[in-house]
């Protein structure tokens, strides 16, 4: 396969870079940045043109992500909306839901969070116990979610809840577009070791969701969730060159190293990281369009690579690197890379069973 960029890809890269350079401003962040992206036609390039996207496939999206990272664009808070909720609604929602939910996701008017993980249902997501019971024209939700990124800012959440109390595992789960700003919802921040609080616990006490907010069919939410998880893995895995598309990049590590006179072993580690970054990038390019397991492969490789970038930065900086430094926060966040969006062990299980045909783990 010829992985050299085509003239069209080179032109696209230039078009994206020109737009970013003309529009990026330090103080325009979050919803405002998403609004600006949408106004320029870049709000959700992977969405179909009919819904305000550009119909980009994986290689165009990889170019888009690479340029965003290279030029230091902050990840929009609306990433869960544009990257995970929107595609699930486009694939499984009805026309009224698409008209209602997609425009405010696209222009940053509404922020979304993901309400999947529970204290006893992370890797084993099918073990979730948050319940939704029908009552008149609504569902009443009780239970708890955890690790819900940006739930404190969110207007809506994509919620997985058990709607058939007698059901087991994947059956009997329903996928909802859940309104967050209501009395039955309590959001409690979780303080992380990098000092920030981007995660939350979310408690539901007789919280309500209208019946027309069910995405897909009642009891068939697992299918919708799979769409979301595939998109999540893909968007978390293509950012070789940065960590989840934000924070210091490999180029920043090289700049750091130039000023610190790395020894021979450290220079070898730098070279290995550069080679691996290119291998991950090209493997993702080659496979994402054609192989459904590519997202797991790319995520597995990119996350461990990202942790090694941070470890080498801290090694080069010595103890000072852990005190107050642009790398400190990224290093302290980096263990999350191999957990969020499905852990390294879970990706290995997926590849062992589906790519290598090994027997299922008990
Ligand atoms: C940065 C970040 C953002 C996140 N954002 C969200 C969010 O917005 N919404 C949301 O719902 N969740 C979110 N999560 C939660 C994330 O999806 C879970 O942390 C993840 O799925 C793992 O679940 P767990 O933490 O319960 O760990 P567990 O599932 O309890 O796993 C503990 C350990 O056991 C291993 N393990 C578990 N099962 C197996 C197995 N079958 N075989 C081998 N090893 C196994 C795991 O790999 C892990 O090392 C986020 C997590 C992170 C780190």
Coordinates of C-alpha atoms and ligand atoms in Angstrom, one line a residue:
X1 CA 0.0 0.0 0.0
X2 CA 1.3 3.4 -1.0
X3 CA 1.2 5.6 2.1
X4 CA 2.6 8.7 0.5
X5 CA 0.2 11.6 0.7
X6 CA -1.9 12.2 -2.4
X7 CA -2.2 15.8 -3.9
X8 CA -5.7 15.9 -2.5
X9 CA -4.5 15.0 1.0
X10 CA -1.7 17.6 0.9
X11 CA -4.2 20.2 -0.2
X12 CA -6.5 19.2 2.6
X13 CA -3.7 19.5 5.2
X14 CA -2.9 23.0 3.9
X15 CA -6.6 24.0 3.9
X16 CA -7.0 22.9 7.6
X17 CA -3.7 24.6 8.7
X18 CA -4.6 27.8 7.0
X19 CA -8.0 27.9 8.7
X20 CA -6.6 27.1 12.1
X21 CA -3.9 29.7 11.8
X22 CA -6.5 32.3 10.9
X23 CA -8.9 31.4 13.6
X24 CA -7.0 30.1 16.7
X25 CA -6.9 32.6 19.6
X26 CA -5.6 31.8 23.1
X27 CA -8.7 32.8 24.9
X28 CA -11.3 31.2 22.6
X29 CA -11.9 27.8 24.2
X30 CA -14.6 25.3 25.1
X31 CA -18.0 26.1 23.7
X32 CA -16.7 29.2 22.0
X33 CA -14.0 27.3 20.1
X34 CA -16.6 24.7 19.0
X35 CA -18.9 27.5 17.8
X36 CA -16.0 28.9 15.7
X37 CA -15.1 25.5 14.4
X38 CA -18.8 24.9 13.3
X39 CA -19.0 28.3 11.7
X40 CA -16.0 27.4 9.6
X41 CA -17.5 24.0 8.7
X42 CA -15.0 22.1 10.9
X43 CA -17.4 21.4 13.9
X44 CA -17.7 17.6 13.2
X45 CA -15.9 16.8 9.9
X46 CA -16.7 13.0 10.3
X47 CA -20.5 13.6 10.3
X48 CA -22.3 13.3 7.0
X49 CA -22.7 16.5 5.0
X50 CA -26.5 16.4 5.5
X51 CA -25.9 16.9 9.3
X52 CA -23.3 19.7 9.0
X53 CA -20.2 17.6 8.7
X54 CA -17.9 16.9 5.7
X55 CA -18.3 13.2 5.4
X56 CA -14.6 12.6 6.3
X57 CA -13.3 9.1 6.5
X58 CA -10.6 7.9 8.8
X59 CA -7.6 9.2 6.7
X60 CA -9.1 12.7 6.4
X61 CA -9.9 12.7 10.1
X62 CA -6.4 11.6 10.9
X63 CA -5.1 14.6 8.8
X64 CA -7.5 16.8 10.7
X65 CA -6.4 15.5 14.1
X66 CA -2.7 15.7 13.2
X67 CA -3.0 19.4 12.1
X68 CA -5.1 20.3 15.2
X69 CA -2.4 18.7 17.4
X70 CA 0.5 20.1 15.5
X71 CA -0.8 23.7 15.8
X72 CA -1.7 23.3 19.5
X73 CA -5.4 23.5 19.2
X74 CA -7.1 22.6 22.5
X75 CA -9.4 19.6 22.5
X76 CA -13.0 21.0 22.5
X77 CA -15.1 20.1 25.6
X78 CA -17.7 19.1 23.1
X79 CA -15.6 16.1 22.0
X80 CA -18.0 13.6 23.6
X81 CA -20.9 15.2 21.8
X82 CA -19.3 15.4 18.4
X83 CA -17.2 12.2 18.6
X84 CA -19.4 9.8 20.5
X85 CA -23.0 11.0 21.1
X86 CA -23.5 12.5 17.6
X87 CA -22.4 9.5 15.6
X88 CA -24.6 7.2 17.8
X89 CA -27.6 9.5 17.2
X90 CA -26.9 9.6 13.4
X91 CA -26.6 5.8 13.2
X92 CA -29.5 4.8 15.5
X93 CA -31.7 7.9 16.2
X94 CA -34.9 8.9 14.5
X95 CA -35.3 12.0 12.3
X96 CA -36.9 14.1 15.1
X97 CA -34.0 13.2 17.4
X98 CA -31.4 14.1 14.8
X99 CA -33.1 17.5 14.2
X100 CA -33.3 18.1 17.9
X101 CA -29.9 17.0 19.2
X102 CA -27.4 17.3 16.4
X103 CA -27.4 21.1 15.7
X104 CA -26.6 22.1 19.4
X105 CA -23.9 19.5 19.6
X106 CA -22.3 20.8 16.4
X107 CA -22.2 24.5 17.4
X108 CA -21.2 23.9 21.0
X109 CA -24.6 25.1 22.3
X110 CA -24.9 21.8 24.3
X111 CA -22.1 19.8 26.0
X112 CA -22.5 16.1 26.4
X113 CA -21.0 13.6 28.8
X114 CA -20.9 9.8 28.7
X115 CA -22.8 7.9 31.5
X116 CA -21.6 4.3 31.0
X117 CA -19.1 3.2 33.7
X118 CA -20.4 2.3 37.2
X119 CA -18.5 1.4 40.4
X120 CA -18.9 -2.3 39.5
X121 CA -19.2 -2.1 35.7
X122 CA -16.1 -0.6 33.9
X123 CA -14.4 -3.2 31.7
X124 CA -17.4 -5.4 32.5
X125 CA -19.8 -2.8 31.2
X126 CA -22.6 -5.4 30.6
X127 CA -22.8 -5.7 34.4
X128 CA -24.3 -2.3 34.8
X129 CA -27.1 -1.8 37.3
X130 CA -28.5 1.7 37.0
X131 CA -32.2 1.2 36.2
X132 CA -34.8 3.0 34.2
X133 CA -38.5 2.2 34.8
X134 CA -41.3 3.4 32.6
X135 CA -43.8 5.8 34.2
X136 CA -46.4 7.5 31.9
X137 CA -44.6 9.2 29.1
X138 CA -41.2 9.1 30.8
X139 CA -38.6 6.8 32.3
X140 CA -37.5 7.2 35.9
X141 CA -33.8 6.6 36.5
X142 CA -32.1 5.4 39.7
X143 CA -28.5 4.4 40.3
X144 CA -24.9 5.7 40.0
X145 CA -22.3 6.3 37.3
X146 CA -18.7 7.1 37.8
X147 CA -15.6 8.5 36.0
X148 CA -18.1 10.7 34.0
X149 CA -15.8 13.2 32.2
X150 CA -17.1 16.8 32.0
X151 CA -20.5 15.7 33.6
X152 CA -20.2 18.9 35.7
X153 CA -20.5 21.0 32.5
X154 CA -22.8 18.8 30.5
X155 CA -26.3 19.6 29.4
X156 CA -27.0 16.0 28.2
X157 CA -25.4 12.6 28.8
X158 CA -25.5 9.4 26.7
X159 CA -26.8 7.0 29.4
X160 CA -26.9 3.2 29.5
X161 CA -29.5 1.9 31.9
X162 CA -31.2 -1.4 32.5
X163 CA -34.8 -1.2 31.5
X164 CA -35.6 -4.9 32.0
X165 CA -34.9 -5.8 35.7
X166 CA -35.0 -9.5 34.9
X167 CA -32.5 -9.2 32.1
X168 CA -28.9 -10.4 32.2
X169 CA -25.8 -8.9 30.7
X170 CA -26.2 -7.1 27.3
X171 CA -29.9 -7.8 27.0
X172 CA -32.4 -5.4 28.5
X173 CA -30.1 -2.3 28.4
X174 CA -31.4 0.9 26.8
X175 CA -29.5 3.9 25.4
X176 CA -30.9 7.3 26.4
X177 CA -30.2 10.9 25.6
X178 CA -30.4 12.0 29.2
X179 CA -31.0 15.7 30.3
X180 CA -28.4 16.4 33.1
X181 CA -29.8 19.7 34.5
X182 CA -32.6 18.4 36.7
X183 CA -33.2 17.9 40.5
X184 CA -32.8 14.1 40.5
X185 CA -29.2 14.4 39.3
X186 CA -26.3 15.0 41.6
X187 CA -22.8 15.5 40.2
X188 CA -19.8 15.1 42.6
X189 CA -16.3 16.0 41.4
X190 CA -13.4 13.4 41.7
X191 CA -10.1 15.1 42.3
X192 CA -7.3 13.5 40.1
X193 CA -3.6 13.2 41.0
X194 CA -2.8 15.8 38.3
X195 CA -4.7 18.3 40.4
X196 CA -7.6 18.7 38.1
X197 CA -11.2 17.5 38.5
X198 CA -12.4 16.5 35.1
X199 CA -14.1 13.3 36.3
X200 CA -17.3 13.0 38.3
X201 CA -19.5 10.6 40.1
X202 CA -23.2 11.0 39.0
X203 CA -26.1 9.9 41.3
X204 CA -29.6 9.5 40.0
X205 CA -32.6 9.7 42.4
X206 CA -35.9 9.4 40.5
X207 CA -34.4 11.4 37.7
X208 CA -36.5 11.6 34.6
X209 CA -36.0 11.2 30.9
X210 CA -38.8 11.6 28.3
X211 CA -39.7 8.4 26.3
X212 CA -38.8 10.1 23.0
X213 CA -35.2 10.3 24.2
X214 CA -34.6 6.6 23.8
X215 CA -31.9 6.2 21.0
X216 CA -32.6 3.0 19.1
X217 CA -35.1 0.5 20.5
X218 CA -35.9 -0.2 24.2
X219 CA -33.7 -3.1 25.4
X220 CA -31.4 -2.9 22.4
X221 CA -29.0 -0.2 23.8
X222 CA -26.0 -2.5 23.6
X223 CA -25.9 -2.2 19.8
X224 CA -25.9 1.6 20.1
X225 CA -23.2 1.5 22.8
X226 CA -21.0 -0.6 20.5
X227 CA -21.2 2.2 17.9
X228 CA -20.1 4.7 20.6
X229 CA -17.2 2.6 21.9
X230 CA -15.8 2.0 18.4
X231 CA -15.9 5.7 17.8
X232 CA -14.3 6.4 21.2
X233 CA -11.5 4.0 20.6
X234 CA -10.8 5.4 17.1
X235 CA -10.8 9.0 18.2
X236 CA -8.6 8.2 21.2
X237 CA -6.1 6.2 19.2
X238 CA -5.1 8.2 16.2
X239 CA -3.3 11.0 18.1
X240 CA 0.3 9.6 17.8
X241 CA 2.4 12.8 18.3
X242 CA 0.4 14.0 21.3
X243 CA -1.4 12.5 24.3
X244 CA -5.0 12.1 23.4
X245 CA -4.6 15.1 21.2
X246 CA -3.6 17.5 24.0
X247 CA -0.6 18.3 26.2
X248 CA 3.0 18.3 25.1
X249 CA 3.9 16.5 21.9
X250 CA 6.8 14.4 20.8
X251 CA 8.2 17.5 19.1
X252 CA 8.1 19.2 22.5
X253 CA 10.1 16.3 24.0
X254 CA 12.7 16.7 21.3
X255 CA 13.0 20.4 22.0
X256 CA 13.3 19.6 25.7
X257 CA 16.0 17.0 25.0
X258 CA 18.1 19.4 22.9
X259 CA 18.5 21.7 25.9
X260 CA 19.3 18.9 28.4
X261 CA 22.1 16.9 26.7
X262 CA 20.6 13.4 26.8
X263 CA 23.0 10.5 27.3
X264 CA 23.4 7.8 24.7
X265 CA 20.7 5.6 26.1
X266 CA 18.2 8.5 26.3
X267 CA 19.0 9.4 22.6
X268 CA 18.2 5.8 21.6
X269 CA 14.9 6.1 23.5
X270 CA 14.1 9.3 21.7
X271 CA 14.9 7.7 18.3
X272 CA 12.7 4.7 19.2
X273 CA 9.8 6.9 20.2
X274 CA 10.1 8.8 16.9
X275 CA 10.1 5.6 14.9
X276 CA 7.2 4.1 16.8
X277 CA 5.2 7.3 16.4
X278 CA 5.5 7.0 12.6
X279 CA 4.7 3.3 12.7
X280 CA 1.6 3.9 14.8
X281 CA 0.5 6.7 12.5
X282 CA 1.0 4.8 9.3
X283 CA -0.6 1.6 10.7
X284 CA -3.6 3.5 11.8
X285 CA -3.8 5.1 8.3
X286 CA -3.5 1.8 6.6
X287 CA -6.0 -0.1 8.7
X288 CA -8.7 2.2 10.1
X289 CA -10.7 2.4 6.9
X290 CA -10.9 -1.3 6.4
X291 CA -10.4 -3.3 9.6
X292 CA -12.8 -3.1 12.6
X293 CA -10.1 -4.2 15.0
X294 CA -7.7 -1.4 13.9
X295 CA -9.0 0.9 16.6
X296 CA -8.1 -1.6 19.4
X297 CA -4.6 -2.2 17.8
X298 CA -3.9 1.5 17.4
X299 CA -5.2 2.4 20.9
X300 CA -3.1 -0.4 22.5
X301 CA 0.1 0.9 20.8
X302 CA -0.5 4.6 21.1
X303 CA -1.4 4.6 24.8
X304 CA 1.7 2.7 25.9
X305 CA 3.8 4.9 23.6
X306 CA 2.3 8.1 25.1
X307 CA 3.2 6.9 28.6
X308 CA 6.8 6.3 27.5
X309 CA 7.0 9.9 26.0
X310 CA 6.1 11.2 29.4
X311 CA 8.4 8.9 31.4
X312 CA 11.3 10.0 29.2
X313 CA 10.5 13.7 29.7
X314 CA 10.5 13.2 33.5
X315 CA 13.7 11.2 33.3
X316 CA 15.4 14.0 31.4
X317 CA 14.1 16.6 33.8
X318 CA 15.0 14.7 36.9
X319 CA 13.2 15.5 40.2
X320 CA 12.5 19.0 38.9
X321 CA 10.1 17.5 36.4
X322 CA 7.7 16.5 39.1
X323 CA 7.5 19.9 40.8
X324 CA 6.1 22.6 38.5
X325 CA 6.7 22.0 34.8
X326 CA 4.6 21.8 31.6
X327 CA 5.3 18.0 31.7
X328 CA 4.1 17.5 35.3
X329 CA 0.4 17.5 34.6
X330 CA 0.8 15.4 31.4
X331 CA 3.0 12.8 33.3
X332 CA 0.5 12.6 36.2
X333 CA -2.4 12.1 33.7
X334 CA -0.6 9.6 31.6
X335 CA -1.6 6.4 33.6
X336 CA -5.2 7.2 32.4
X337 CA -4.2 6.6 28.8
X338 CA -4.2 2.8 29.2
X339 CA -7.5 2.9 31.2
X340 CA -9.9 5.3 29.5
X341 CA -11.9 4.1 26.5
X342 CA -11.2 0.5 27.5
X343 CA -8.1 -0.7 29.3
X344 CA -5.0 -2.2 27.6
X345 CA -6.0 -5.6 28.9
X346 CA -9.4 -5.3 27.4
X347 CA -7.9 -4.3 24.0
X348 CA -5.6 -7.4 24.3
X349 CA -8.6 -9.6 25.0
X350 CA -10.5 -8.2 22.0
X351 CA -7.5 -8.8 19.7
X352 CA -6.7 -12.3 21.2
X353 CA -10.3 -13.4 20.6
X354 CA -11.2 -11.7 17.3
X355 CA -7.9 -11.3 15.5
X356 CA -6.0 -14.3 16.7
X357 CA -9.0 -16.7 17.3
X358 CA -7.9 -17.6 20.8
X359 CA -10.5 -19.0 23.3
X360 CA -12.5 -16.5 25.3
X361 CA -11.3 -15.7 28.8
X362 CA -13.4 -17.2 31.5
Ligands
LIG1 C1 -9.3 9.6 31.4 C2 -10.6 8.7 31.6 C3 -11.8 9.2 31.2 C4 -13.0 8.4 31.4 N1 -14.2 9.0 31.0 C5 -15.3 8.2 31.2 C6 -16.5 8.8 30.8 O1 -16.7 10.0 30.4 N2 -17.6 8.0 31.0 C7 -17.6 6.7 31.4 O2 -18.6 6.1 31.5 N3 -16.4 6.2 31.8 C8 -15.2 6.9 31.7 N4 -14.0 6.4 32.1 C9 -14.0 5.1 32.7 C10 -13.4 4.0 31.9 O3 -14.2 3.6 30.8 C11 -13.1 2.8 32.8 O4 -12.2 3.3 33.8 C12 -12.5 1.6 32.1 O5 -13.5 1.0 31.3 C13 -12.0 0.6 33.1 O6 -13.0 0.3 34.1 P1 -12.7 0.3 35.6 O7 -12.0 1.6 36.0 O8 -13.9 -0.1 36.4 O9 -11.6 -0.8 35.9 P2 -11.9 -2.4 36.0 O10 -12.8 -2.8 34.9 O11 -12.3 -2.7 37.4 O12 -10.5 -3.0 35.8 C14 -9.4 -3.1 36.8 C15 -8.2 -3.8 36.2 O13 -8.6 -5.1 35.8 C16 -8.3 -5.4 34.5 N5 -9.3 -6.3 33.9 C17 -10.7 -6.1 34.0 N6 -11.3 -7.1 33.3 C18 -10.4 -7.9 32.7 C19 -10.4 -9.0 31.9 N7 -11.5 -9.6 31.5 N8 -9.2 -9.5 31.5 C20 -8.0 -9.0 31.9 N9 -7.9 -7.9 32.7 C21 -9.1 -7.3 33.1 C22 -8.3 -4.0 33.8 O14 -7.6 -4.0 32.6 C23 -7.7 -3.1 34.9 O15 -6.4 -3.2 34.8 C24 -12.9 7.1 31.9 C25 -11.6 6.7 32.3 C26 -10.5 7.4 32.2 C27 -9.2 6.9 32.7

